[in-house]
Coordinates of C-alpha atoms in Angstrom, one line a residue:
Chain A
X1 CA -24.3 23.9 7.7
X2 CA -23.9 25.8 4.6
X3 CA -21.2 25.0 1.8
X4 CA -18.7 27.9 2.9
X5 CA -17.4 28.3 -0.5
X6 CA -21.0 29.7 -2.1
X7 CA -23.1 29.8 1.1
X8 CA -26.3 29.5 -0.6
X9 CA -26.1 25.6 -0.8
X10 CA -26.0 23.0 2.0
X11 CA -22.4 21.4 2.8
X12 CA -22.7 17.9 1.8
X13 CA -18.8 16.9 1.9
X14 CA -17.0 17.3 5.1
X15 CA -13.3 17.6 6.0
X16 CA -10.7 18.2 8.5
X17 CA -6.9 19.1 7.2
X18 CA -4.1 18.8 9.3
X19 CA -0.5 20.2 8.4
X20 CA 2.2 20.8 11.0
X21 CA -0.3 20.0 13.5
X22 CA -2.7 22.9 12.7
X23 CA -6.3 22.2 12.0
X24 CA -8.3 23.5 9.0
X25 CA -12.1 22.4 8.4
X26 CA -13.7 22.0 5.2
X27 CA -17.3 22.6 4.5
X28 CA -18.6 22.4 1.0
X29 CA -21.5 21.5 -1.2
X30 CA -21.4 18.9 -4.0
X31 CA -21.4 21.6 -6.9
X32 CA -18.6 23.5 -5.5
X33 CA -16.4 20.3 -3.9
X34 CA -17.1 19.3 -8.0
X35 CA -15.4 22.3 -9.5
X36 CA -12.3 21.9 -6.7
X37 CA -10.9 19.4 -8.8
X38 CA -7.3 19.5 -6.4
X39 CA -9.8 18.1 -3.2
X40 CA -10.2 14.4 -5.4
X41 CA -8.0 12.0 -3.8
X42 CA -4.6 11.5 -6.0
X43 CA -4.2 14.7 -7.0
X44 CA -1.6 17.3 -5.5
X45 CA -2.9 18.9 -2.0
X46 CA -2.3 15.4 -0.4
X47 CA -5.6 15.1 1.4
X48 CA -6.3 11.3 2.9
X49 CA -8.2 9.4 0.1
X50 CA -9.7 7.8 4.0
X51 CA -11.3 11.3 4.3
X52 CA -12.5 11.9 1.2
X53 CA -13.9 8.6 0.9
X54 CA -17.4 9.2 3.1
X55 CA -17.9 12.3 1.2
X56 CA -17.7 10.6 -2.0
X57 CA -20.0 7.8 -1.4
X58 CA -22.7 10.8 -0.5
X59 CA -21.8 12.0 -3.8
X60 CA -24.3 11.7 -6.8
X61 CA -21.9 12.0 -9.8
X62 CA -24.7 12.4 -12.3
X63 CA -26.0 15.2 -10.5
X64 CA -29.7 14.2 -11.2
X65 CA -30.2 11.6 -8.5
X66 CA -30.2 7.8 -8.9
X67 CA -31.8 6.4 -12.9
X68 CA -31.4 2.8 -11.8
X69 CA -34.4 1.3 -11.9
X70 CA -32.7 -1.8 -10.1
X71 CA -33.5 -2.6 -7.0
X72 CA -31.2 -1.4 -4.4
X73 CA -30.5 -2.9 -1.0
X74 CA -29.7 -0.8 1.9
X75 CA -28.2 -3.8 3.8
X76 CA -26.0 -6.5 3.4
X77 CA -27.5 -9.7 4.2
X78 CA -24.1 -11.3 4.9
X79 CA -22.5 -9.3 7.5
X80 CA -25.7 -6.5 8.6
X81 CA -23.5 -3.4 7.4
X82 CA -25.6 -0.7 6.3
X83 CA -25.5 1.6 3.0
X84 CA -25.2 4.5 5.4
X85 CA -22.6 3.0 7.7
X86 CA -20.8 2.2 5.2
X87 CA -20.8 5.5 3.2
X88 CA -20.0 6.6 6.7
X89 CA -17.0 4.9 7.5
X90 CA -15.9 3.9 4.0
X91 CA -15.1 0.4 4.3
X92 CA -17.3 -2.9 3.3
X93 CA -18.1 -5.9 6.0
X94 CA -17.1 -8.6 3.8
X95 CA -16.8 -9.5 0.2
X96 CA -20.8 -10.3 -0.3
X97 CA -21.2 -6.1 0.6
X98 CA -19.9 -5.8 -3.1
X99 CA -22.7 -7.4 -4.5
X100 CA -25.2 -5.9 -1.7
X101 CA -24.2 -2.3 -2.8
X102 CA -23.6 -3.0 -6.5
X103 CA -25.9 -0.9 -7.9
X104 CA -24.5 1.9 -6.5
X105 CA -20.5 1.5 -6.4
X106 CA -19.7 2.5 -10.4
X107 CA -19.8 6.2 -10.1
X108 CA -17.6 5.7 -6.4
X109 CA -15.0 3.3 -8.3
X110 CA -15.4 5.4 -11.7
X111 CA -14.5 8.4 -9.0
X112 CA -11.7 7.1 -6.7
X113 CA -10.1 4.7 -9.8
X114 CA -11.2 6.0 -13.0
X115 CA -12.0 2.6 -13.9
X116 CA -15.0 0.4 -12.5
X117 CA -14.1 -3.6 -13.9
X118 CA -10.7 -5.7 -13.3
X119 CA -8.8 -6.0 -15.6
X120 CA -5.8 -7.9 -13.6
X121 CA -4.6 -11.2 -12.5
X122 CA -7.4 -14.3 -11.8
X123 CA -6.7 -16.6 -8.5
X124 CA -6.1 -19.7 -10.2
X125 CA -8.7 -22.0 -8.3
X126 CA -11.3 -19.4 -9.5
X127 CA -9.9 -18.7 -12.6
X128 CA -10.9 -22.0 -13.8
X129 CA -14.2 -21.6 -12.6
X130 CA -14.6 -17.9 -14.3
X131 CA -13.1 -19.4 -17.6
X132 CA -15.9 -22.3 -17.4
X133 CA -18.6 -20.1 -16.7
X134 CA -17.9 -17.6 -19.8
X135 CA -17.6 -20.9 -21.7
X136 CA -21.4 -21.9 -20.3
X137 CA -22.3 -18.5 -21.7
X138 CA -20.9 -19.0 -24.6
X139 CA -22.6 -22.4 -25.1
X140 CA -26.2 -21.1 -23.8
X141 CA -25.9 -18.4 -26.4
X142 CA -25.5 -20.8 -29.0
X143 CA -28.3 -23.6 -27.9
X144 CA -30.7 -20.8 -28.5
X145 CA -29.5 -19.7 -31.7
X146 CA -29.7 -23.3 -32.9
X147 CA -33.4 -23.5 -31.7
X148 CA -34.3 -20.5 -33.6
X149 CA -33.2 -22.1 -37.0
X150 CA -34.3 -25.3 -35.8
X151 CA -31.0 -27.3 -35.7
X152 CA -32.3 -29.9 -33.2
X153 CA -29.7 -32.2 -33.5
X154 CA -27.1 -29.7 -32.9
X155 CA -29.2 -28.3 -30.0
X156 CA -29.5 -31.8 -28.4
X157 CA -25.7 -32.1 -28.6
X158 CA -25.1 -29.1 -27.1
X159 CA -27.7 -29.4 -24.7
X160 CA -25.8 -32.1 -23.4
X161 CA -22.2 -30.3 -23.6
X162 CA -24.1 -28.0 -20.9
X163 CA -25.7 -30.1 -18.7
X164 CA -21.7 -31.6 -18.6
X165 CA -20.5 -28.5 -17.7
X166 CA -23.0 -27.5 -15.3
X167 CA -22.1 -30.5 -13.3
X168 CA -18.1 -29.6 -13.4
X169 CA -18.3 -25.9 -12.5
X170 CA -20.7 -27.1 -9.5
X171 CA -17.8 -29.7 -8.5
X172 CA -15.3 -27.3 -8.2
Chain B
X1 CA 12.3 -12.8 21.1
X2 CA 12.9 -9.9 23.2
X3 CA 17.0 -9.8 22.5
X4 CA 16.6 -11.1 18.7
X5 CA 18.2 -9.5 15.4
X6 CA 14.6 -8.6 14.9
X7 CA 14.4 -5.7 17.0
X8 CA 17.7 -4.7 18.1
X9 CA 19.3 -4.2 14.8
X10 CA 18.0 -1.6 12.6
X11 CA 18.7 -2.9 9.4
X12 CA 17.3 -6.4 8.0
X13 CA 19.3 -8.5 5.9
X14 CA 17.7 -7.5 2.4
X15 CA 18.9 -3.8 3.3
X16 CA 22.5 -4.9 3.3
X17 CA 22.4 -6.5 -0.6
X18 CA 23.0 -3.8 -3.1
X19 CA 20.7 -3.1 -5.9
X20 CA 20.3 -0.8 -8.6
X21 CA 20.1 2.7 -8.6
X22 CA 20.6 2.5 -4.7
X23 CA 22.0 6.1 -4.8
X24 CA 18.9 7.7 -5.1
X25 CA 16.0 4.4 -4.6
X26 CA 16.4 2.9 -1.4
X27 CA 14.0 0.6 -1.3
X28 CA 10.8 -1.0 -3.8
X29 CA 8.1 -2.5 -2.2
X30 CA 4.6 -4.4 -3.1
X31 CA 1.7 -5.2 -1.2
X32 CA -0.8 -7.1 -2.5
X33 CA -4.8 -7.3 -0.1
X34 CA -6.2 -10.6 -0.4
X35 CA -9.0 -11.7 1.9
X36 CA -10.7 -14.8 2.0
X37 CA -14.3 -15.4 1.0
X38 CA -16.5 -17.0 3.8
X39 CA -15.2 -14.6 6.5
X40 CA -16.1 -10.7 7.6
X41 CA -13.1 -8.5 7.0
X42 CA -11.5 -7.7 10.1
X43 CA -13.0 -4.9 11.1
X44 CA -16.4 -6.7 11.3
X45 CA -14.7 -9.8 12.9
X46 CA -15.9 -11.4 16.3
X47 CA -12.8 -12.8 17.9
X48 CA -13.6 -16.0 17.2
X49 CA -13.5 -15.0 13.1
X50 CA -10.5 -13.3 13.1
X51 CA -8.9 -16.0 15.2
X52 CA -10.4 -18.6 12.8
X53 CA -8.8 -16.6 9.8
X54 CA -5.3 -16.9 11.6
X55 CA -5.4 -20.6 12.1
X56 CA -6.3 -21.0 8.3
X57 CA -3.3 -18.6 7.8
X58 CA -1.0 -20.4 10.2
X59 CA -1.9 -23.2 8.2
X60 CA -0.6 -22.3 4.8
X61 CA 3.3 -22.0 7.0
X62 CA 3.3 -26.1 6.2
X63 CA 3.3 -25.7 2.6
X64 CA 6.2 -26.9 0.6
X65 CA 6.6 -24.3 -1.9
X66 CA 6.3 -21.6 0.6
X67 CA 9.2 -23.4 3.1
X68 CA 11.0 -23.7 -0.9
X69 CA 10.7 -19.2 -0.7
X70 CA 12.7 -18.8 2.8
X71 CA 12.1 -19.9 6.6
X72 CA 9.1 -18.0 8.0
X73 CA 8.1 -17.2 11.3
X74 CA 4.5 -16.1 12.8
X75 CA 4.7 -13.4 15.2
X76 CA 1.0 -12.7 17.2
X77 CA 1.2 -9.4 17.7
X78 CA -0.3 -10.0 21.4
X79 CA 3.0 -11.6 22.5
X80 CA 4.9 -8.2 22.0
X81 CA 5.3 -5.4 24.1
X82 CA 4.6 -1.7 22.7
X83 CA 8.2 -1.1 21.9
X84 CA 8.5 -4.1 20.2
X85 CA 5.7 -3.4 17.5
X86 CA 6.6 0.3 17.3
X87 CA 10.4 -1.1 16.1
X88 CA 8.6 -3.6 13.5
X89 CA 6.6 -0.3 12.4
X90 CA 10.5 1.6 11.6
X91 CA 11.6 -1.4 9.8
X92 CA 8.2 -1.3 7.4
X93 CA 7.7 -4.8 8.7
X94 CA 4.5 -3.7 9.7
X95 CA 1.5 -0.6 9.7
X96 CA 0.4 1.1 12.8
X97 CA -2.7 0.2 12.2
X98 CA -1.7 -3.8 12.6
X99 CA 0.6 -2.6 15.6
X100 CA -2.4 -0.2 17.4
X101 CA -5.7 -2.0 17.0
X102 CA -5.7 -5.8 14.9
X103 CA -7.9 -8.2 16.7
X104 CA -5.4 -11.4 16.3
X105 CA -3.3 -9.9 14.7
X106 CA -0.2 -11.5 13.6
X107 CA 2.9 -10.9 11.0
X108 CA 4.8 -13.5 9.0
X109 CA 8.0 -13.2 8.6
X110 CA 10.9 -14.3 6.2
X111 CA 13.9 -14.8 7.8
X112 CA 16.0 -11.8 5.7
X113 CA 13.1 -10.0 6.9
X114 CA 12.3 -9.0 3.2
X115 CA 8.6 -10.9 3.3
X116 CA 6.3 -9.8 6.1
X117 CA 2.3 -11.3 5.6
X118 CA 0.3 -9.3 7.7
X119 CA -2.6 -11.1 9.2
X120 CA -6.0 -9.7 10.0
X121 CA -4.5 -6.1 9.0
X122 CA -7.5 -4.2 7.1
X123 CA -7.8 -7.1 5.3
X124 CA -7.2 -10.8 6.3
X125 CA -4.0 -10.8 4.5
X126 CA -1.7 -8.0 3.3
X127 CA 1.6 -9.8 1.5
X128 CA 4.7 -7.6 1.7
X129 CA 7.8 -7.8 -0.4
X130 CA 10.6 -5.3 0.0
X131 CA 13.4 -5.2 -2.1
X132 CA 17.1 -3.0 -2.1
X133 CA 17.2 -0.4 -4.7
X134 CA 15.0 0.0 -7.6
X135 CA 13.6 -3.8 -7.9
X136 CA 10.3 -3.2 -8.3
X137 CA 9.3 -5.3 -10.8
X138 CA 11.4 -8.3 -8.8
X139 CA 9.1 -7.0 -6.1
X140 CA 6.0 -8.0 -7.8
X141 CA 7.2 -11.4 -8.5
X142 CA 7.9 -13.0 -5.5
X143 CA 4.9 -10.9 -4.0
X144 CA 2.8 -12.6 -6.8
X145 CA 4.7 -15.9 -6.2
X146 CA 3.8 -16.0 -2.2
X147 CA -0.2 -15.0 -3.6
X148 CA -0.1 -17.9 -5.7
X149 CA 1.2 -20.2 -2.5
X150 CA -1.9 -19.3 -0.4
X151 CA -4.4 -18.7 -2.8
X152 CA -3.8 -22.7 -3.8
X153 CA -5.1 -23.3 -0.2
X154 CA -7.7 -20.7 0.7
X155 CA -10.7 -19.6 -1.0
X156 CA -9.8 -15.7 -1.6
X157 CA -12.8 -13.1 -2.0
X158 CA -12.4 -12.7 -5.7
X159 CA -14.9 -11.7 -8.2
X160 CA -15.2 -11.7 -11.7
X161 CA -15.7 -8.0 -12.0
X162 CA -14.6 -5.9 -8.9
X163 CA -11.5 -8.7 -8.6
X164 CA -9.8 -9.1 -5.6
X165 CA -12.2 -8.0 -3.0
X166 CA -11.2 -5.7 -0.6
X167 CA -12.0 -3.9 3.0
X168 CA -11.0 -0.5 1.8
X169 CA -12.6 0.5 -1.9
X170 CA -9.3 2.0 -2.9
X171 CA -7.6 -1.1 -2.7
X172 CA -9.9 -3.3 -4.9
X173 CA -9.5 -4.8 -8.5
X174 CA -5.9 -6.0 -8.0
X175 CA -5.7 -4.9 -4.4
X176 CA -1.9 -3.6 -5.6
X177 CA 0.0 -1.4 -3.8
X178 CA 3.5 -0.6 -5.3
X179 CA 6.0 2.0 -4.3
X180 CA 9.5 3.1 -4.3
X181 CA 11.4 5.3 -1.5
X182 CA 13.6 7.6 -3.1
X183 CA 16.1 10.4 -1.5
X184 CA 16.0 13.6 -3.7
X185 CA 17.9 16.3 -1.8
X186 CA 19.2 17.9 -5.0
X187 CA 15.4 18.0 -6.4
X188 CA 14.7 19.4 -2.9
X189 CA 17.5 22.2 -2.7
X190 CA 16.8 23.4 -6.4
X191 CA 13.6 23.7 -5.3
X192 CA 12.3 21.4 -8.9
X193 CA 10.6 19.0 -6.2
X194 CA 7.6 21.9 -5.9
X195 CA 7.0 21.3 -9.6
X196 CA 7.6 17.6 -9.9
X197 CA 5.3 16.3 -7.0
X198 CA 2.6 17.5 -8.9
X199 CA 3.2 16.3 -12.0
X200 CA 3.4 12.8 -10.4
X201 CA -0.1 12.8 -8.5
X202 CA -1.4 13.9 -12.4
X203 CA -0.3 10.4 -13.7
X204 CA -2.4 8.0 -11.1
X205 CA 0.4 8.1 -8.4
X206 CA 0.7 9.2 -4.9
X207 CA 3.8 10.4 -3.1
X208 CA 4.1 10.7 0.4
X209 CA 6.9 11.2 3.2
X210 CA 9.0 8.6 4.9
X211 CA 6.4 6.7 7.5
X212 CA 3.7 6.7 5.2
X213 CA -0.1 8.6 4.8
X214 CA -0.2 11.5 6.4
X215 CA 3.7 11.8 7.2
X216 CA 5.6 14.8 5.9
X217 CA 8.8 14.0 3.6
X218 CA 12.1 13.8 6.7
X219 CA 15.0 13.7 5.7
X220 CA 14.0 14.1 1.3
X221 CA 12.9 10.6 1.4
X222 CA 9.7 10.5 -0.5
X223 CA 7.7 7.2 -1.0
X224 CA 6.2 7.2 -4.6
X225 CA 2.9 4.5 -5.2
X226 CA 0.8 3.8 -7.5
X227 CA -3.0 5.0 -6.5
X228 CA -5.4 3.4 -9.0
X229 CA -5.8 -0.3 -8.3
X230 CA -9.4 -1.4 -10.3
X231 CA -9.1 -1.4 -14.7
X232 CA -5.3 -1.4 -14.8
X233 CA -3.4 -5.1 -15.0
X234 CA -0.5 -5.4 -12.9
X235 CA 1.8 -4.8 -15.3
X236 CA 0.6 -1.8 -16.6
X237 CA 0.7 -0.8 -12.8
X238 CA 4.2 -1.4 -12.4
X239 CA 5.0 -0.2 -15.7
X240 CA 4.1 3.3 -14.9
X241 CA 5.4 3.1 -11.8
X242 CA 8.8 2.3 -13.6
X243 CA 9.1 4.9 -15.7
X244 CA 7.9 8.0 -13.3
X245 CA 10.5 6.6 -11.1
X246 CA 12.9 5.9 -13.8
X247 CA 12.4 9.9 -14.7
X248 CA 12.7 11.1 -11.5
X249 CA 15.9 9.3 -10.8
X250 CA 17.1 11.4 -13.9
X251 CA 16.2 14.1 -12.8
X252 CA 17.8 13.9 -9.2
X253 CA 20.7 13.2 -10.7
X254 CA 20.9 16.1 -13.0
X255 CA 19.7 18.7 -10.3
X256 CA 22.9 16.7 -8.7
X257 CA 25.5 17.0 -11.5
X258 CA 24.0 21.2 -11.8
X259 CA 24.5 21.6 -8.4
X260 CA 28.1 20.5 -8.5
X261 CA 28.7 22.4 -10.9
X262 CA 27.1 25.6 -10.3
X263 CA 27.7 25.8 -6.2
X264 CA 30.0 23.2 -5.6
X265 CA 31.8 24.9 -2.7
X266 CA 28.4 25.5 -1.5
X267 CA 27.3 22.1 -1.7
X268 CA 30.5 20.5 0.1
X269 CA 30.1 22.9 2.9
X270 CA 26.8 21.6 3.3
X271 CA 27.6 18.3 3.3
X272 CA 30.2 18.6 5.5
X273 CA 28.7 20.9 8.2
X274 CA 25.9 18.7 8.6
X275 CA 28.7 15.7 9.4
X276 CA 30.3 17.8 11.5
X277 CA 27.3 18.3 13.7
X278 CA 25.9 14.5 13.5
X279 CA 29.8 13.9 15.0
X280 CA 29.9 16.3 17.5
X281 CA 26.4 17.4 19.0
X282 CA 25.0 17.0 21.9
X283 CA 21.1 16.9 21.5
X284 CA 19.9 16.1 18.0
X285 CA 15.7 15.7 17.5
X286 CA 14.5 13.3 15.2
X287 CA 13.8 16.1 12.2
X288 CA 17.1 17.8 12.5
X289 CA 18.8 14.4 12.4
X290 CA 17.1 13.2 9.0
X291 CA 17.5 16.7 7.5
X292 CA 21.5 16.0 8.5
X293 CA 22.0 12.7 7.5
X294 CA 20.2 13.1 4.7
X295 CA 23.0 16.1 3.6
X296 CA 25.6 13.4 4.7
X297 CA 24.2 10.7 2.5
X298 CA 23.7 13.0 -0.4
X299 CA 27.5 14.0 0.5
X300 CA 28.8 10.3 0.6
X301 CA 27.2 9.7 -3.0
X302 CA 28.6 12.5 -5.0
X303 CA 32.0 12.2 -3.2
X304 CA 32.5 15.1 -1.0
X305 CA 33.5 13.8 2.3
X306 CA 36.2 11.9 3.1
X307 CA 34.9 9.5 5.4
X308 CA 34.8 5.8 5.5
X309 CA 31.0 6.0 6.7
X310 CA 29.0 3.3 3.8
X311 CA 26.1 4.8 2.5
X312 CA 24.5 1.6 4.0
X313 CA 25.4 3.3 8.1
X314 CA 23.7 6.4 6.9
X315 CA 20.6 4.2 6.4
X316 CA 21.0 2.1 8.9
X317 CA 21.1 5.5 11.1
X318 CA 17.7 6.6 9.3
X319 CA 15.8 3.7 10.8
X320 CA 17.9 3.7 14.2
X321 CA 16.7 6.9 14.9
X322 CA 13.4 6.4 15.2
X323 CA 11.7 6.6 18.8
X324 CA 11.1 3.0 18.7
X325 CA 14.3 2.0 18.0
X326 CA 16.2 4.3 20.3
X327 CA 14.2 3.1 23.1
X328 CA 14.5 -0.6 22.1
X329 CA 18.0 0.0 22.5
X330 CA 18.0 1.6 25.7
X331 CA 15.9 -1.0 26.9
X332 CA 13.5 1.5 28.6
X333 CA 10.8 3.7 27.7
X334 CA 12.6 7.1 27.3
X335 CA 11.1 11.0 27.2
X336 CA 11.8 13.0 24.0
X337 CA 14.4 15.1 25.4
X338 CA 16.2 11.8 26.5
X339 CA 15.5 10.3 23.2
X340 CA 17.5 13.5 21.3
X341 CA 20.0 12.8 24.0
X342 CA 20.5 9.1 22.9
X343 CA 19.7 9.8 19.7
X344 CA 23.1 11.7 19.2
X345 CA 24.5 9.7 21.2
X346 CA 24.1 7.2 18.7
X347 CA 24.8 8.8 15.5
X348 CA 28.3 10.2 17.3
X349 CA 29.8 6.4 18.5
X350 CA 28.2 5.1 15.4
X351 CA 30.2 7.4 12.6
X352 CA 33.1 7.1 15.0
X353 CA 33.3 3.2 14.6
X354 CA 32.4 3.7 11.1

């Protein structure tokens, strides 16, 4: 089907609009569903972000095909869901789908949210664990930089501080 | 169950309490998607998962702190009829969705009625707080408070970048969903809504009608909520939430004061034709009689009828209106032109006691 808003282009992005019962389909290609700025969820025509949503995970924001050089899984190991069933029906299979599909949901969250990292409130069991890890980071970082200037006694106590820490995180 | 407050009276305790701005915010509400780590999201579920995730759930009802909050109660939604779930849908209690298709599903319930937890919704749990008036941030608190409860005795899906894990990717990051239900009939007859609802989808929020997505506005009741949910905190959520709302409210009443002013005569003949017709008629559909009341309410507030009818009846009359309701009250399964016979019905012997 072509985009019906240029018709020289394939319709990637497909959509149905009902108001007072009547029914209007929607048929456009990525360039010209781009420049229709007032189809993107949250803005005034009111469309379901739900049916917008499959259309957008088809979407290539960059417009020059995937750089990653990552590799990128087409299947979550967890729970079987697929890349396409998922861009298909716009919803994840469980929480380990995040990290399945990571490499490709920044240009979907930059899209629908405008924003891709949380920023929020930290459940307090996992909190602790997310504030110990940065701190292992933080300690891991330094080790090395005390091995490059050869501060082996520092290294050795710090060496230890981790190996401590290592065991608590694990405990929780 | 069948007989209980729950769904024979249309308006839950919290509705009764006043709070502020109430003239023109009727209700604030947050929801907050939490799911827990080591199981599918419900729409991946086998049975025995989902009914796995309610026993952890069912679990949590023991705590201390949570029995501290107010006296719950865990409806399965398999133990209801159809009626029953469609009047828990009126009274916001629960979504459609949990009512039409959850696999164990089941709702938590405060005994005001102002918390409902549903369970195995779109996600595993969706915590609900609704408050009287503009409380929004009051909301947020005990919403946060009740999190805090079962996140100290479930492992939620949570990770250090996305943050709160969710089924939907809208919902992710603080999986947030706050919103206020305002009635702006004066923003509506100056015709100022066209330019305002615009304006307010432009600043990350989304307004919709009374019963939700996809609903148009009945009765100039207009549910504004915030959209984005990953890269803002909480606060700064609420905070814009807040002050659009806090805005609006403004400018309702302004468009209220002009219209007094400027068409006055106008305005109480409105007001008090559309009374006259909620008293008196016969048949009365379900759009006609939230345009009407909504004129009645808007009539009540500015003090042009002179009526003993509480602004509290007209909103109890929003809700009892409802197909769900009407037909919980009749105690059979009625056809729509029975239901706009009942329906007045209603709304006549209900101002008349008033």
């Amino acid at each position: 089907m072509m985009c019906q808003e240029c018709g020289s282009k394939p319709a990637t992005l497909h959509f149905t609009k009902i108001v007072n019962g009547e029914k209007t389909e929607f048929h456009f290609c990525d360039s010209c569903a781009r420049e229709k700025g007032e189809l993107i969820p949250g803005t005034s025509n009111g469309f379901s972000i739900h049916n917008l949503l499959s259309g957008l995970l088809d979407f290539d924001p960059t417009g020059k095909g995937s750089t990653s050089s990552k590799p990128q899984h087409s299947r979550c190991e967890e729970c079987g869901l697929t890349y396409t069933q998922f861009s298909k029906i716009g919803r994840f299979g469980c929480s380990a789908c995040y990290q399945y599909f990571s490499d490709r949901l920044d240009p979907l969250f930059k899209r629908v949210h405008g924003n891709v990292v949380h920023v929020g409130k930290v459940p307090v069991r996992s909190g602790g664990k997310i504030k110990q890890q940065r701190e292992l980071e933080r300690l891991k970082r330094e080790l090395q930089l005390r091995i490059e200037r050869e501060e082996f006694e520092a290294a050795a106590s710090l060496r230890d501080k981790i190996r401590d820490l290592e065991r608590k995180i694990a405990d929780l | 169950m069948a007989n209980g407050p729950l769904f024979n009276r249309a308006l839950s305790d919290w509705m009764q309490s006043e709070g502020p701005d109430r003239d023109i915010v009727f209700s604030s509400r947050v929801r907050l998607a939490r799911n827990l780590r080591t199981q599918p999201f419900p729409m991946l579920a086998t049975n025995h998962q989902s009914g796995e995730v309610l026993e952890q759930v069912r679990g949590v009802m023991n705590n201390q702190q949570l029995q501290g909050i107010d006296r719950f109660q865990l409806i399965e939604l398999k133990d209801l009829n159809e009626l029953q779930k469609r009047v828990l849908v009126e009274k916001h209690l629960i979504s459609p969705n949990l009512a039409n298709e959850a696999r164990n599903g089941a709702v938590i319930l405060s005994e005001n009625e102002s918390i409902s937890i549903m369970v195995n919704e779109e996600d595993h749990l969706r915590i609900q707080c609704l408050y009287a008036g503009f409380q929004i941030r009051e909301a947020w608190e005990l919403a946060s408070r009740i999190d805090d409860i079962f996140e100290s005795q479930l492992e939620y899906a949570f990770d250090e970048k996305r943050g709160y894990l969710t089924s939907c990717p809208t919902n992710v990051g603080t999986g947030l969903r706050a919103s206020v239900m305002m009635h702006l009939p004066a923003l509506v007859i100056t015709k100022q809504i066209n330019r305002l609802l615009p304006a307010i989808t432009q600043v990350g929020l989304a307004v919709r009608g009374l019963y939700g997505e996809g609903s148009e506005a009945m009765g100039n009741l207009f549910q504004i909520s915030n959209q984005i949910t990953l890269g803002q905190s909480e606060e700064e959520i609420l905070d814009n939430l807040y002050r659009v709302a806090k805005q609006i409210i403004a400018h309702e009443r302004t468009a209220r004061q002009k219209l007094l002013q400027e068409s006055r005569d106008r305005l109480i003949d409105r007001v008090n034709r559309s009374y006259g017709i909620l008293a008196h008629a016969h048949i009365m559909d379900s759009k006609e009689a939230a345009q009407r009341l909504s004129d009645v309410r808007l009539g009540i507030d500015l003090g042009l009828i002179q009526t003993n009818t509480t602004p509290t009846i007209m909103n109890e009359l929003i809700v009892m209106s409802q197909p769900g309701f009407l037909q919980q009250l009749s105690g059979s399964k009625l056809s729509p032109e029975e239901r706009d016979v009942r329906r007045a019905e209603l709304i006549r012997s209900r101002l008349k006691s008033s």
